GROMACS .gro file of N, CA, C and O in nm:
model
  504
    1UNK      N    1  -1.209   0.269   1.176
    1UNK     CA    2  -1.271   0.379   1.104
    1UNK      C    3  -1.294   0.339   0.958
    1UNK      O    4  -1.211   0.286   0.884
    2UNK      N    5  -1.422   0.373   0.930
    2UNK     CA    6  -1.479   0.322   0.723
    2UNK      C    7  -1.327   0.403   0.659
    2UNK      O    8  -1.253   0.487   0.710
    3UNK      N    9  -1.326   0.348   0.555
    3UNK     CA   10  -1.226   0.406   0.458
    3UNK      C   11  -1.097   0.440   0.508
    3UNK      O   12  -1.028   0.523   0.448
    4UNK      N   13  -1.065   0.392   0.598
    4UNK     CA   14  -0.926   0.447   0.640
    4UNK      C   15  -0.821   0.402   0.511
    4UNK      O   16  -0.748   0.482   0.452
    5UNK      N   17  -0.827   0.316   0.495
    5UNK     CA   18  -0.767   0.277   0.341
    5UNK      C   19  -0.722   0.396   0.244
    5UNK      O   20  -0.609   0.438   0.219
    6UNK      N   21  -0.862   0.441   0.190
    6UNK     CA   22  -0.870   0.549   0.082
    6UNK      C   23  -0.868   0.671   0.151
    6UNK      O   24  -0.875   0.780   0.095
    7UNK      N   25  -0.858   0.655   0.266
    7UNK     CA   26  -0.782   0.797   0.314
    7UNK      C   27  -0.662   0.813   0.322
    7UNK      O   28  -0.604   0.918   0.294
    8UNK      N   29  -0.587   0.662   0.380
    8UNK     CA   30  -0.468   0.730   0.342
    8UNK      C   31  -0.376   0.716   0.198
    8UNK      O   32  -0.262   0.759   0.182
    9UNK      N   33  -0.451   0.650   0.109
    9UNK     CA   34  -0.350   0.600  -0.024
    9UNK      C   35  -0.401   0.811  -0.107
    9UNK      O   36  -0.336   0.851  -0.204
   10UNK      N   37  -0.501   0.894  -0.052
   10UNK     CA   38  -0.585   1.028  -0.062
   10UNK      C   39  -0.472   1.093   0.000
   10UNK      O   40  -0.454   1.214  -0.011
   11UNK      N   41  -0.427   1.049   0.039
   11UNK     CA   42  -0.297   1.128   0.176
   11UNK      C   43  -0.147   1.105   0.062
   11UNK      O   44  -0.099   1.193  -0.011
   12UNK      N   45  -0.110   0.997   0.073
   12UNK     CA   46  -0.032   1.005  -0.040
   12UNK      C   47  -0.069   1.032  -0.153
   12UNK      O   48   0.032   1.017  -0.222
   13UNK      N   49  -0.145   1.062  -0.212
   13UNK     CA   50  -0.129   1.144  -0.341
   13UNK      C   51  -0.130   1.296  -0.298
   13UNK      O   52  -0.095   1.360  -0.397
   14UNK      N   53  -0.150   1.358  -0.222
   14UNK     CA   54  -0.168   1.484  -0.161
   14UNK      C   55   0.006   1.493  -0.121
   14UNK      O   56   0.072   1.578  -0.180
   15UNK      N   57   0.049   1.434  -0.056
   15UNK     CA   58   0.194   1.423  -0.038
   15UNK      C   59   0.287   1.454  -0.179
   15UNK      O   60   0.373   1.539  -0.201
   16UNK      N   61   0.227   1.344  -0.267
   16UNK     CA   62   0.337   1.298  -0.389
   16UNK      C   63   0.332   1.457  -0.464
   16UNK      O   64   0.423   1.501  -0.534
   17UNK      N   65   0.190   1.538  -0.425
   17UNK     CA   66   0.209   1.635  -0.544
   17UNK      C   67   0.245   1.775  -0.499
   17UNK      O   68   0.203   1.878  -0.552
   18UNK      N   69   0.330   1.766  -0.392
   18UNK     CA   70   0.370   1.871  -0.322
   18UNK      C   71   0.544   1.836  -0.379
   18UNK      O   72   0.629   1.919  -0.345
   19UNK      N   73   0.583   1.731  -0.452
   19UNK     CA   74   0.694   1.733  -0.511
   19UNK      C   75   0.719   1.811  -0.654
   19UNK      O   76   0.660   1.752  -0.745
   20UNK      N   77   0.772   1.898  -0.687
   20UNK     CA   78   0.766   1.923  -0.818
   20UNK      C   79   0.832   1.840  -0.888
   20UNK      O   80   0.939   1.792  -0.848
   21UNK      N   81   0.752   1.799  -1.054
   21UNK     CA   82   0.841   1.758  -1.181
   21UNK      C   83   0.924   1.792  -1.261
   21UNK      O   84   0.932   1.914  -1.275
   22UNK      N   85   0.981   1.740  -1.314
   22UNK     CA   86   1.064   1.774  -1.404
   22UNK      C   87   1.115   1.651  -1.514
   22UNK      O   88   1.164   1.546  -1.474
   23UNK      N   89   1.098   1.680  -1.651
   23UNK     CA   90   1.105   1.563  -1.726
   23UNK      C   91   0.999   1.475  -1.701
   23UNK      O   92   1.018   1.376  -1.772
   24UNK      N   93   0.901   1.462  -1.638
   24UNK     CA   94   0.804   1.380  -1.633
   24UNK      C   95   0.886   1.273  -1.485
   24UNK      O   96   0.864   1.152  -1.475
   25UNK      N   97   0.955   1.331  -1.410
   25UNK     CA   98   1.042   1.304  -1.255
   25UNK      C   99   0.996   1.368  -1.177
   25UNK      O  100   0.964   1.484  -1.202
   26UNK      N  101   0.977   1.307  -1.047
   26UNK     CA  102   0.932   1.360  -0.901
   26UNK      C  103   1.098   1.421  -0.889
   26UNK      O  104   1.186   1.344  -0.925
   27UNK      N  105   1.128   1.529  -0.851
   27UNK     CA  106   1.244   1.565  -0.837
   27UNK      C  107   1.307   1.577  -0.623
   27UNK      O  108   1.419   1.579  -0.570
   28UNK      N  109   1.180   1.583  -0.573
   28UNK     CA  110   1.226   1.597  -0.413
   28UNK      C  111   1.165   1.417  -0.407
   28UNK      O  112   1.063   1.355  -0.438
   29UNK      N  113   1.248   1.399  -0.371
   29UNK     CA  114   1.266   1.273  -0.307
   29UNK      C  115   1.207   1.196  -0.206
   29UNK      O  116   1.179   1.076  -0.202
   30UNK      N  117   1.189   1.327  -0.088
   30UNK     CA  118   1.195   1.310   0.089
   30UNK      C  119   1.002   1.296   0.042
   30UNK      O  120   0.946   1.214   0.115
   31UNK      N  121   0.891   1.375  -0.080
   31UNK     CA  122   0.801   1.374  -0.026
   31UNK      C  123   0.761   1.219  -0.165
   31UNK      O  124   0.649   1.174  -0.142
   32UNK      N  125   0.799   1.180  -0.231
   32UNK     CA  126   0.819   1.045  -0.293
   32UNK      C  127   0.827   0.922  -0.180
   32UNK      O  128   0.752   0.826  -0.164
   33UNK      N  129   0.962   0.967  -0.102
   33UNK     CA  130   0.927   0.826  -0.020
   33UNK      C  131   0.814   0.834   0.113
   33UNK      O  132   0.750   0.741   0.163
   34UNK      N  133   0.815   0.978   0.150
   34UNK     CA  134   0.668   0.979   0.218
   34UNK      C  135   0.551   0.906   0.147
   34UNK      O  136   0.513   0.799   0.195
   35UNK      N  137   0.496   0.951   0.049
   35UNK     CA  138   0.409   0.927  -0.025
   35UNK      C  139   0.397   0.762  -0.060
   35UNK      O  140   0.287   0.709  -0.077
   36UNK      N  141   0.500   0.702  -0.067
   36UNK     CA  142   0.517   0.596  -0.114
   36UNK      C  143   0.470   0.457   0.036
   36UNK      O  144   0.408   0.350   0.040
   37UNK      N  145   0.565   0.568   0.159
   37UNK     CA  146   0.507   0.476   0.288
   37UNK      C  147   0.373   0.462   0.290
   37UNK      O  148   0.326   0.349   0.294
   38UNK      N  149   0.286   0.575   0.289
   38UNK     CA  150   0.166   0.648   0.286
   38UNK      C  151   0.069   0.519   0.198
   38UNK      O  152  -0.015   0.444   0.246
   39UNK      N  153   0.102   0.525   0.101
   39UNK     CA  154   0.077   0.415   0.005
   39UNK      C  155   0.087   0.339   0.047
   39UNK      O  156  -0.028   0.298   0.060
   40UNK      N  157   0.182   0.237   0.109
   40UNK     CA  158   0.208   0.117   0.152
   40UNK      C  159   0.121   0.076   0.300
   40UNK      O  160   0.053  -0.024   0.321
   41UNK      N  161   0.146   0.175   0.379
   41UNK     CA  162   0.037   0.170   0.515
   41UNK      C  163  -0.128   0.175   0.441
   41UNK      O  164  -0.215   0.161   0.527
   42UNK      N  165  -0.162   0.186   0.349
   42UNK     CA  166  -0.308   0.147   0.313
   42UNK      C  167  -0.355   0.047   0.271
   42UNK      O  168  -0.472   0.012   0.285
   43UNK      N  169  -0.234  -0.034   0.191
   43UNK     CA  170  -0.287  -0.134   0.154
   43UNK      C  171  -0.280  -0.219   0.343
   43UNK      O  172  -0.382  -0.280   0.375
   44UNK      N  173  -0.184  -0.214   0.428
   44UNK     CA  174  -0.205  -0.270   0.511
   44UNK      C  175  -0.316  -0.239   0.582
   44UNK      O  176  -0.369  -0.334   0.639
   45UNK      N  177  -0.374  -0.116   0.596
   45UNK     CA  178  -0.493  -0.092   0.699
   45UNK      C  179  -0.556  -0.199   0.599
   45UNK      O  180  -0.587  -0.304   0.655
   46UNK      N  181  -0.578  -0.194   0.480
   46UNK     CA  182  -0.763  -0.229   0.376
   46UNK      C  183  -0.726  -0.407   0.488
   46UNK      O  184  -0.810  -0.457   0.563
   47UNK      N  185  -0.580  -0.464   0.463
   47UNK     CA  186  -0.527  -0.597   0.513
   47UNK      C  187  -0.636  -0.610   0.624
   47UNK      O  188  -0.737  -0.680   0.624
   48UNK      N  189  -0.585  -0.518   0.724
   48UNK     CA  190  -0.638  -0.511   0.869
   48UNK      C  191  -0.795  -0.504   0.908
   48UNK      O  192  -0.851  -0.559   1.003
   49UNK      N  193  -0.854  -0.412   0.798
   49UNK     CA  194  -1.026  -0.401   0.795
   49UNK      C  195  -1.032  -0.521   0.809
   49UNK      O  196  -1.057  -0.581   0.914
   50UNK      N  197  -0.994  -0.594   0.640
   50UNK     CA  198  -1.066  -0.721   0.587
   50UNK      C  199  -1.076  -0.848   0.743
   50UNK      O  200  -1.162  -0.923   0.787
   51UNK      N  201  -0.959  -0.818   0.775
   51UNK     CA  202  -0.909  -0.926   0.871
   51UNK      C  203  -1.021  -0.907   1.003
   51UNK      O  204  -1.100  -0.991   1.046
   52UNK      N  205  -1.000  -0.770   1.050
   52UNK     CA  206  -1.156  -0.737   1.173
   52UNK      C  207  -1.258  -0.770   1.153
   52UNK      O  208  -1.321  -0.825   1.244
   53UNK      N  209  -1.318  -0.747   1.025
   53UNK     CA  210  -1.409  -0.754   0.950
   53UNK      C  211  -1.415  -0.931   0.973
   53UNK      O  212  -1.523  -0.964   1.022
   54UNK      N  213  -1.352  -1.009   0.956
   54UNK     CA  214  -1.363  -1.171   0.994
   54UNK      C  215  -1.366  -1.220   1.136
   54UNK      O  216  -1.400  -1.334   1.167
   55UNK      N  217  -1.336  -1.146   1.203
   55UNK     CA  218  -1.321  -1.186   1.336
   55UNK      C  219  -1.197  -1.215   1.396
   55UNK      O  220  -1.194  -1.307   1.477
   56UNK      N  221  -1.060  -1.132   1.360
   56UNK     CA  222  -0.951  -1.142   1.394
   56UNK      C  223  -0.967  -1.039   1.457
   56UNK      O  224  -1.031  -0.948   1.404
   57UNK      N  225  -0.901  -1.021   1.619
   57UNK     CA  226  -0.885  -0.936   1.725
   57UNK      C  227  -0.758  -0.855   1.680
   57UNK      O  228  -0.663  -0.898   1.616
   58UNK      N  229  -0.775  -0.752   1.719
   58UNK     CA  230  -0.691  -0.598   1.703
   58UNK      C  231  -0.522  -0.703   1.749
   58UNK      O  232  -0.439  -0.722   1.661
   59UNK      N  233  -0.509  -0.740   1.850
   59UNK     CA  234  -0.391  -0.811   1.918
   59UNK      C  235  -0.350  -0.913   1.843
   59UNK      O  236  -0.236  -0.955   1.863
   60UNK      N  237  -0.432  -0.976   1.740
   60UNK     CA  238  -0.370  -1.065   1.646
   60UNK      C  239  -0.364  -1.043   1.536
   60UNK      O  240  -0.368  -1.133   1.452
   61UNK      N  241  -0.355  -0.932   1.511
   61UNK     CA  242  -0.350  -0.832   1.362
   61UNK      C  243  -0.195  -0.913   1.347
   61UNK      O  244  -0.153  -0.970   1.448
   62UNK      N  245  -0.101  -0.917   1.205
   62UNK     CA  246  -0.027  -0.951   1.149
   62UNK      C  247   0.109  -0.820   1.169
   62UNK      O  248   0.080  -0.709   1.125
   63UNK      N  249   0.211  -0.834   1.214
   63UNK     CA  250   0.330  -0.740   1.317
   63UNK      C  251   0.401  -0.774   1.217
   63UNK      O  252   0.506  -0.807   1.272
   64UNK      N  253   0.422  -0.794   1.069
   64UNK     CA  254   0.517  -0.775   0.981
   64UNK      C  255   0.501  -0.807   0.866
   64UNK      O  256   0.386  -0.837   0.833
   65UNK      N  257   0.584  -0.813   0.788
   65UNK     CA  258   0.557  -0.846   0.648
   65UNK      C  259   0.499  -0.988   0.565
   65UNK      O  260   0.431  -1.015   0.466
   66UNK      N  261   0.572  -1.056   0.673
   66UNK     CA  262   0.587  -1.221   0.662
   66UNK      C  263   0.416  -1.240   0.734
   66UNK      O  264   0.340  -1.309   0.666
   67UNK      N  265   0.371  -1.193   0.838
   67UNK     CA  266   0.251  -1.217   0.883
   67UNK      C  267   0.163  -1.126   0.789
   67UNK      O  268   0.048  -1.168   0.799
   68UNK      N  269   0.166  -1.040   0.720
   68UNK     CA  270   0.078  -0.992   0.673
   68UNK      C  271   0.041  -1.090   0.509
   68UNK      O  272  -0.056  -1.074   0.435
   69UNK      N  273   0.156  -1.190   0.494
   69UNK     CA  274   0.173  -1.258   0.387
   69UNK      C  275   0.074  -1.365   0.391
   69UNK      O  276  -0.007  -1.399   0.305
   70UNK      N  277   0.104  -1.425   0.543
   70UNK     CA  278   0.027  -1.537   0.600
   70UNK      C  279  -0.137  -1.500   0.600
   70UNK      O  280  -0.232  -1.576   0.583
   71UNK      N  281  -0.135  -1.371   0.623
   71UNK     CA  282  -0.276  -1.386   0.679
   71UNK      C  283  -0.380  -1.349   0.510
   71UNK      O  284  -0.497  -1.378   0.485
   72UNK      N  285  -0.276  -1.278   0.426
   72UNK     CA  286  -0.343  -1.325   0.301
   72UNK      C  287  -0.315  -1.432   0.235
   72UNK      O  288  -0.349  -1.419   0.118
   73UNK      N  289  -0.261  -1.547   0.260
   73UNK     CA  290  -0.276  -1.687   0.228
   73UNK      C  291  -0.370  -1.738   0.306
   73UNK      O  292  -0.459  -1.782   0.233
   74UNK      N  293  -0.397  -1.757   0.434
   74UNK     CA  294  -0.493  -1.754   0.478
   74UNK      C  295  -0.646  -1.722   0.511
   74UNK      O  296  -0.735  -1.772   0.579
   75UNK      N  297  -0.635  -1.651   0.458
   75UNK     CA  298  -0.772  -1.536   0.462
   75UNK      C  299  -0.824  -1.513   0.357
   75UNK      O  300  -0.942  -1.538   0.333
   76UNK      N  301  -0.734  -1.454   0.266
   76UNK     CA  302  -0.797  -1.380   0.166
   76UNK      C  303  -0.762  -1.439   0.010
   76UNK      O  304  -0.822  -1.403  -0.091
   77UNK      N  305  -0.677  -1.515   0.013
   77UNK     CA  306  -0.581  -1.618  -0.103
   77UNK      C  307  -0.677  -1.677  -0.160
   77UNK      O  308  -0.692  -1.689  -0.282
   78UNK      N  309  -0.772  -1.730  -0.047
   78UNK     CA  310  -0.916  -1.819  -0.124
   78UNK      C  311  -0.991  -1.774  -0.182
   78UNK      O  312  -1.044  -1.844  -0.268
   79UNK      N  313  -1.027  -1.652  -0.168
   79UNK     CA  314  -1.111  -1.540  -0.253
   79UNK      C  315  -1.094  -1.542  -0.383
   79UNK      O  316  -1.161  -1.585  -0.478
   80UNK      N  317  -0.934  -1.457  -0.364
   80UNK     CA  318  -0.909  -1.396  -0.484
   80UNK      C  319  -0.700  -1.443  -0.460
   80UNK      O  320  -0.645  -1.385  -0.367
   81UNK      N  321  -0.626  -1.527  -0.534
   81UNK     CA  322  -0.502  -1.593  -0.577
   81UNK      C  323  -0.422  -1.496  -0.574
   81UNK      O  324  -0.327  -1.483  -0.498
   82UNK      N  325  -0.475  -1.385  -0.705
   82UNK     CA  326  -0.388  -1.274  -0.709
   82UNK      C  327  -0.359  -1.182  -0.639
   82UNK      O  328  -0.264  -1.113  -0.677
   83UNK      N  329  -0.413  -1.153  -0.538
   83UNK     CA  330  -0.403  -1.067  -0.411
   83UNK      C  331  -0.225  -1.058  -0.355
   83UNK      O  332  -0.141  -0.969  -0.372
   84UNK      N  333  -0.216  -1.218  -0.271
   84UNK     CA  334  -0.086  -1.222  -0.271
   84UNK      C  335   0.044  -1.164  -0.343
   84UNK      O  336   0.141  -1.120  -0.281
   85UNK      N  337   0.031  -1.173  -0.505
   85UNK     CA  338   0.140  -1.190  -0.609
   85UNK      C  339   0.060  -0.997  -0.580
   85UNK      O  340   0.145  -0.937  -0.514
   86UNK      N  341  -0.011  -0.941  -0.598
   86UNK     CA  342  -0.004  -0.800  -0.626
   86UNK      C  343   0.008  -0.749  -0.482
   86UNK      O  344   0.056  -0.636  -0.466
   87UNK      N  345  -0.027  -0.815  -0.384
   87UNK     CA  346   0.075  -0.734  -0.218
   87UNK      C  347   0.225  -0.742  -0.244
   87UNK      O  348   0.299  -0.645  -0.223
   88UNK      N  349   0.267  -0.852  -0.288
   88UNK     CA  350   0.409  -0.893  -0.285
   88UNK      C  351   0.488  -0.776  -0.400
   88UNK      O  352   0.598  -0.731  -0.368
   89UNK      N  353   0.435  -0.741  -0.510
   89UNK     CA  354   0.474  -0.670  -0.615
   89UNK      C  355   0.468  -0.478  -0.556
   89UNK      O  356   0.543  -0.384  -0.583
   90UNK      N  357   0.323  -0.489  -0.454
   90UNK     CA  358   0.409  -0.355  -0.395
   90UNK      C  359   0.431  -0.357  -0.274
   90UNK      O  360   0.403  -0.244  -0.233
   91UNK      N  361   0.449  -0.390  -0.231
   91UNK     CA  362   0.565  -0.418  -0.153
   91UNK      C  363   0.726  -0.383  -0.178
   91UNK      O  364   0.809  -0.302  -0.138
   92UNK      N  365   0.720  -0.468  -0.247
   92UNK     CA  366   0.871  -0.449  -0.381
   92UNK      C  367   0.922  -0.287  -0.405
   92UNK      O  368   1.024  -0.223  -0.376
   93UNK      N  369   0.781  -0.253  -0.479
   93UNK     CA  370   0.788  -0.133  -0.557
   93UNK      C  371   0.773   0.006  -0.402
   93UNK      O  372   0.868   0.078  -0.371
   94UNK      N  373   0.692   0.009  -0.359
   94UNK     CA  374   0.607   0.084  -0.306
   94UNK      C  375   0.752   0.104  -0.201
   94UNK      O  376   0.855   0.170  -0.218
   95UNK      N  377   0.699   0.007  -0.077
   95UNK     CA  378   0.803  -0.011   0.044
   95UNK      C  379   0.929  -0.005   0.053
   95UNK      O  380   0.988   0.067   0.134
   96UNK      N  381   1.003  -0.110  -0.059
   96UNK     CA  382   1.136  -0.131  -0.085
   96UNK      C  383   1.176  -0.014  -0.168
   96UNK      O  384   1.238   0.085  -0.129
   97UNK      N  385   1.117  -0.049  -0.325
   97UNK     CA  386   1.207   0.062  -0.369
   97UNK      C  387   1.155   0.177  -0.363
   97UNK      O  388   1.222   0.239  -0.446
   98UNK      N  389   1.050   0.277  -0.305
   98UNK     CA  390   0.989   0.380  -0.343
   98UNK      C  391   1.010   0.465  -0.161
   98UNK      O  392   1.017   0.586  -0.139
   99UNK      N  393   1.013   0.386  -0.091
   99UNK     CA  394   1.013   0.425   0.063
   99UNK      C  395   1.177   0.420   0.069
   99UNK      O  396   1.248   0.521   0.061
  100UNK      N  397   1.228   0.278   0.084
  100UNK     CA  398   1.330   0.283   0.193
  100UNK      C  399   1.455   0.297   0.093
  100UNK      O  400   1.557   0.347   0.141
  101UNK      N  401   1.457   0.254  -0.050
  101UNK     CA  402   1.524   0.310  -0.119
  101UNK      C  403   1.550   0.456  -0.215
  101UNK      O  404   1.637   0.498  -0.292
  102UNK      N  405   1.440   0.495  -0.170
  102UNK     CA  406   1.440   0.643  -0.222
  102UNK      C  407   1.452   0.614  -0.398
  102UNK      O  408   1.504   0.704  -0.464
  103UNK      N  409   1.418   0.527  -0.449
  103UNK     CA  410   1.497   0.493  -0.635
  103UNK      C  411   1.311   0.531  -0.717
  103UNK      O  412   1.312   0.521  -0.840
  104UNK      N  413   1.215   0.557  -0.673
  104UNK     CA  414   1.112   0.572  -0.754
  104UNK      C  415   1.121   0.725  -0.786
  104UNK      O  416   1.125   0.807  -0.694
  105UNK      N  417   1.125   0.760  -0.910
  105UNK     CA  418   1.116   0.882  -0.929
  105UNK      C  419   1.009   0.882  -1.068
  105UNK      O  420   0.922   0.965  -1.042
  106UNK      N  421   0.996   0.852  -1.134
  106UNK     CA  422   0.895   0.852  -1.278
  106UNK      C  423   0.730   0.889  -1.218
  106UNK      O  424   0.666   0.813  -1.144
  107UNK      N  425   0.680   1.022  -1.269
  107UNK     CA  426   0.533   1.003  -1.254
  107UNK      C  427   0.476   0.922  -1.289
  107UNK      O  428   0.383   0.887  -1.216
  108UNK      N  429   0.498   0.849  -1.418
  108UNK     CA  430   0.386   0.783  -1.444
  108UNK      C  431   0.404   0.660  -1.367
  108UNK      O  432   0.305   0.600  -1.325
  109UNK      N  433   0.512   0.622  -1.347
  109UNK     CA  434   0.529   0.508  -1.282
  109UNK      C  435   0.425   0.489  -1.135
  109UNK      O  436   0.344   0.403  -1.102
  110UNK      N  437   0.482   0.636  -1.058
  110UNK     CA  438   0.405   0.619  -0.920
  110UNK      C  439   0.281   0.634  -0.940
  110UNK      O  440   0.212   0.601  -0.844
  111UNK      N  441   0.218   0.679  -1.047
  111UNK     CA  442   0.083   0.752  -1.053
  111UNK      C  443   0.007   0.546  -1.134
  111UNK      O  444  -0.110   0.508  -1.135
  112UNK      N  445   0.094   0.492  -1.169
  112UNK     CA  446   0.029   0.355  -1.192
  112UNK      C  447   0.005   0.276  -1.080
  112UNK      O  448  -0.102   0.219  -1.058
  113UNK      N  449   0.145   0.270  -0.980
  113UNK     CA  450   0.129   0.214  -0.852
  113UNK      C  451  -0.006   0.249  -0.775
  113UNK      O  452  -0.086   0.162  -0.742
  114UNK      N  453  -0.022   0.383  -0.751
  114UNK     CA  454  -0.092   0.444  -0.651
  114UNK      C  455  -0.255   0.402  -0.722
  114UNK      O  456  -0.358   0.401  -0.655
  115UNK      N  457  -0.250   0.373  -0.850
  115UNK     CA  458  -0.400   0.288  -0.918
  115UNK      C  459  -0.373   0.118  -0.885
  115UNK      O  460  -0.466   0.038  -0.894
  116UNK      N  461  -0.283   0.092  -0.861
  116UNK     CA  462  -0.273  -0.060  -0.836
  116UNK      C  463  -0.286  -0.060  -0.649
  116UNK      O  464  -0.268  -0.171  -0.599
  117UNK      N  465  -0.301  -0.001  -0.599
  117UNK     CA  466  -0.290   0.088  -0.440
  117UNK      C  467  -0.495   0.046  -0.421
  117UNK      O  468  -0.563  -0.034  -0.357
  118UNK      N  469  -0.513   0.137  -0.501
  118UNK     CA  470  -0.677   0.139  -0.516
  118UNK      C  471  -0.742   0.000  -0.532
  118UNK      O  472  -0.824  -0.065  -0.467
  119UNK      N  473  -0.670  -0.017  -0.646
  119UNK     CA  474  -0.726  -0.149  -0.714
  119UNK      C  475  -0.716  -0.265  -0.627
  119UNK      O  476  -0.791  -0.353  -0.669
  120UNK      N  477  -0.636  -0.308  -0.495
  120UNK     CA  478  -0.594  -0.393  -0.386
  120UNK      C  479  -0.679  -0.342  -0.313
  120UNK      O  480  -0.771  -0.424  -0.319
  121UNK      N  481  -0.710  -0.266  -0.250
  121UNK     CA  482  -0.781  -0.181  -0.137
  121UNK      C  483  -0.893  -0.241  -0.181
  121UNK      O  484  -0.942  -0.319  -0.099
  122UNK      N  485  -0.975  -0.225  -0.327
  122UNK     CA  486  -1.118  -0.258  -0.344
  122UNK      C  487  -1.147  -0.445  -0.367
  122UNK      O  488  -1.243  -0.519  -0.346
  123UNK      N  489  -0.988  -0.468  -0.429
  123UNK     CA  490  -1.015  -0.629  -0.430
  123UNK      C  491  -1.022  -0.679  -0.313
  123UNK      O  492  -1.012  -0.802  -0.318
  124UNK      N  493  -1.037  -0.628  -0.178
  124UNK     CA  494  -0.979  -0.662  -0.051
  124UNK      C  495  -1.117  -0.690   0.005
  124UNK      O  496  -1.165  -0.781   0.072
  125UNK      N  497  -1.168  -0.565  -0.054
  125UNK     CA  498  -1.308  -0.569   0.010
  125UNK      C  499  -1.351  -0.450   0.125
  125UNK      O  500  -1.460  -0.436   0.179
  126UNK      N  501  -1.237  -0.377   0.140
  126UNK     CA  502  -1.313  -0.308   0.276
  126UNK      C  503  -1.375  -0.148   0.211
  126UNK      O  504  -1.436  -0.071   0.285
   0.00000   0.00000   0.00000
């Protein structure tokens, strides 16, 4: 499906702002690390377009982190270098600490991620 990408990084921000602030803090947590998966599953779909989009079959799509690494060293590394170092950075942020660690709480912080979210999605190409 076109844009599945920017639909769902559109999905997490719709998520993130059903949390109320406080101090310039996401204060519920549970819709932060939603929002944050939400985020993270888009940059993998834009991964997955780019990759269909070349002629990689649905069945050899990339089943983890480490393959989704490979297939932008492979694929997409030649394009554009920085791709890698800014998957790897959210990843970090997004997945690790914003999903499974529950530790992202700063608006501005997530509200920079979720522009660095965009900004991967369009360097990607899809």
């Amino acid at each position: 499906m076109k844009n599945e990408p920017l639909r769902y990084l559109q999905n997490a921000k719709e998520i993130l702002n059903k949390s109320p602030i406080e101090d310039n803090d996401y204060i519920d947590v549970k819709y932060v690390q939603e929002a944050c998966s939400t985020a993270y599953l888009a940059i993998l779909k834009a991964i997955d377009e780019y990759l269909l989009k070349r002629g990689i079959t649905e069945k050899k799509l990339p089943q983890s982190v480490d393959g989704y690494r490979e297939a932008l060293q492979k694929h997409v590394s030649i394009h554009n270098g920085n791709l890698l170092r800014k998957f790897n950075n959210l990843y970090e942020e997004l997945h690790i600490a914003g999903y499974y660690r529950g530790n992202l709480k700063s608006a501005g912080v997530l509200k920079e991620l979720l522009k660095d979210v965009r900004f991967f999605i369009e360097k990607v190409g899809v």
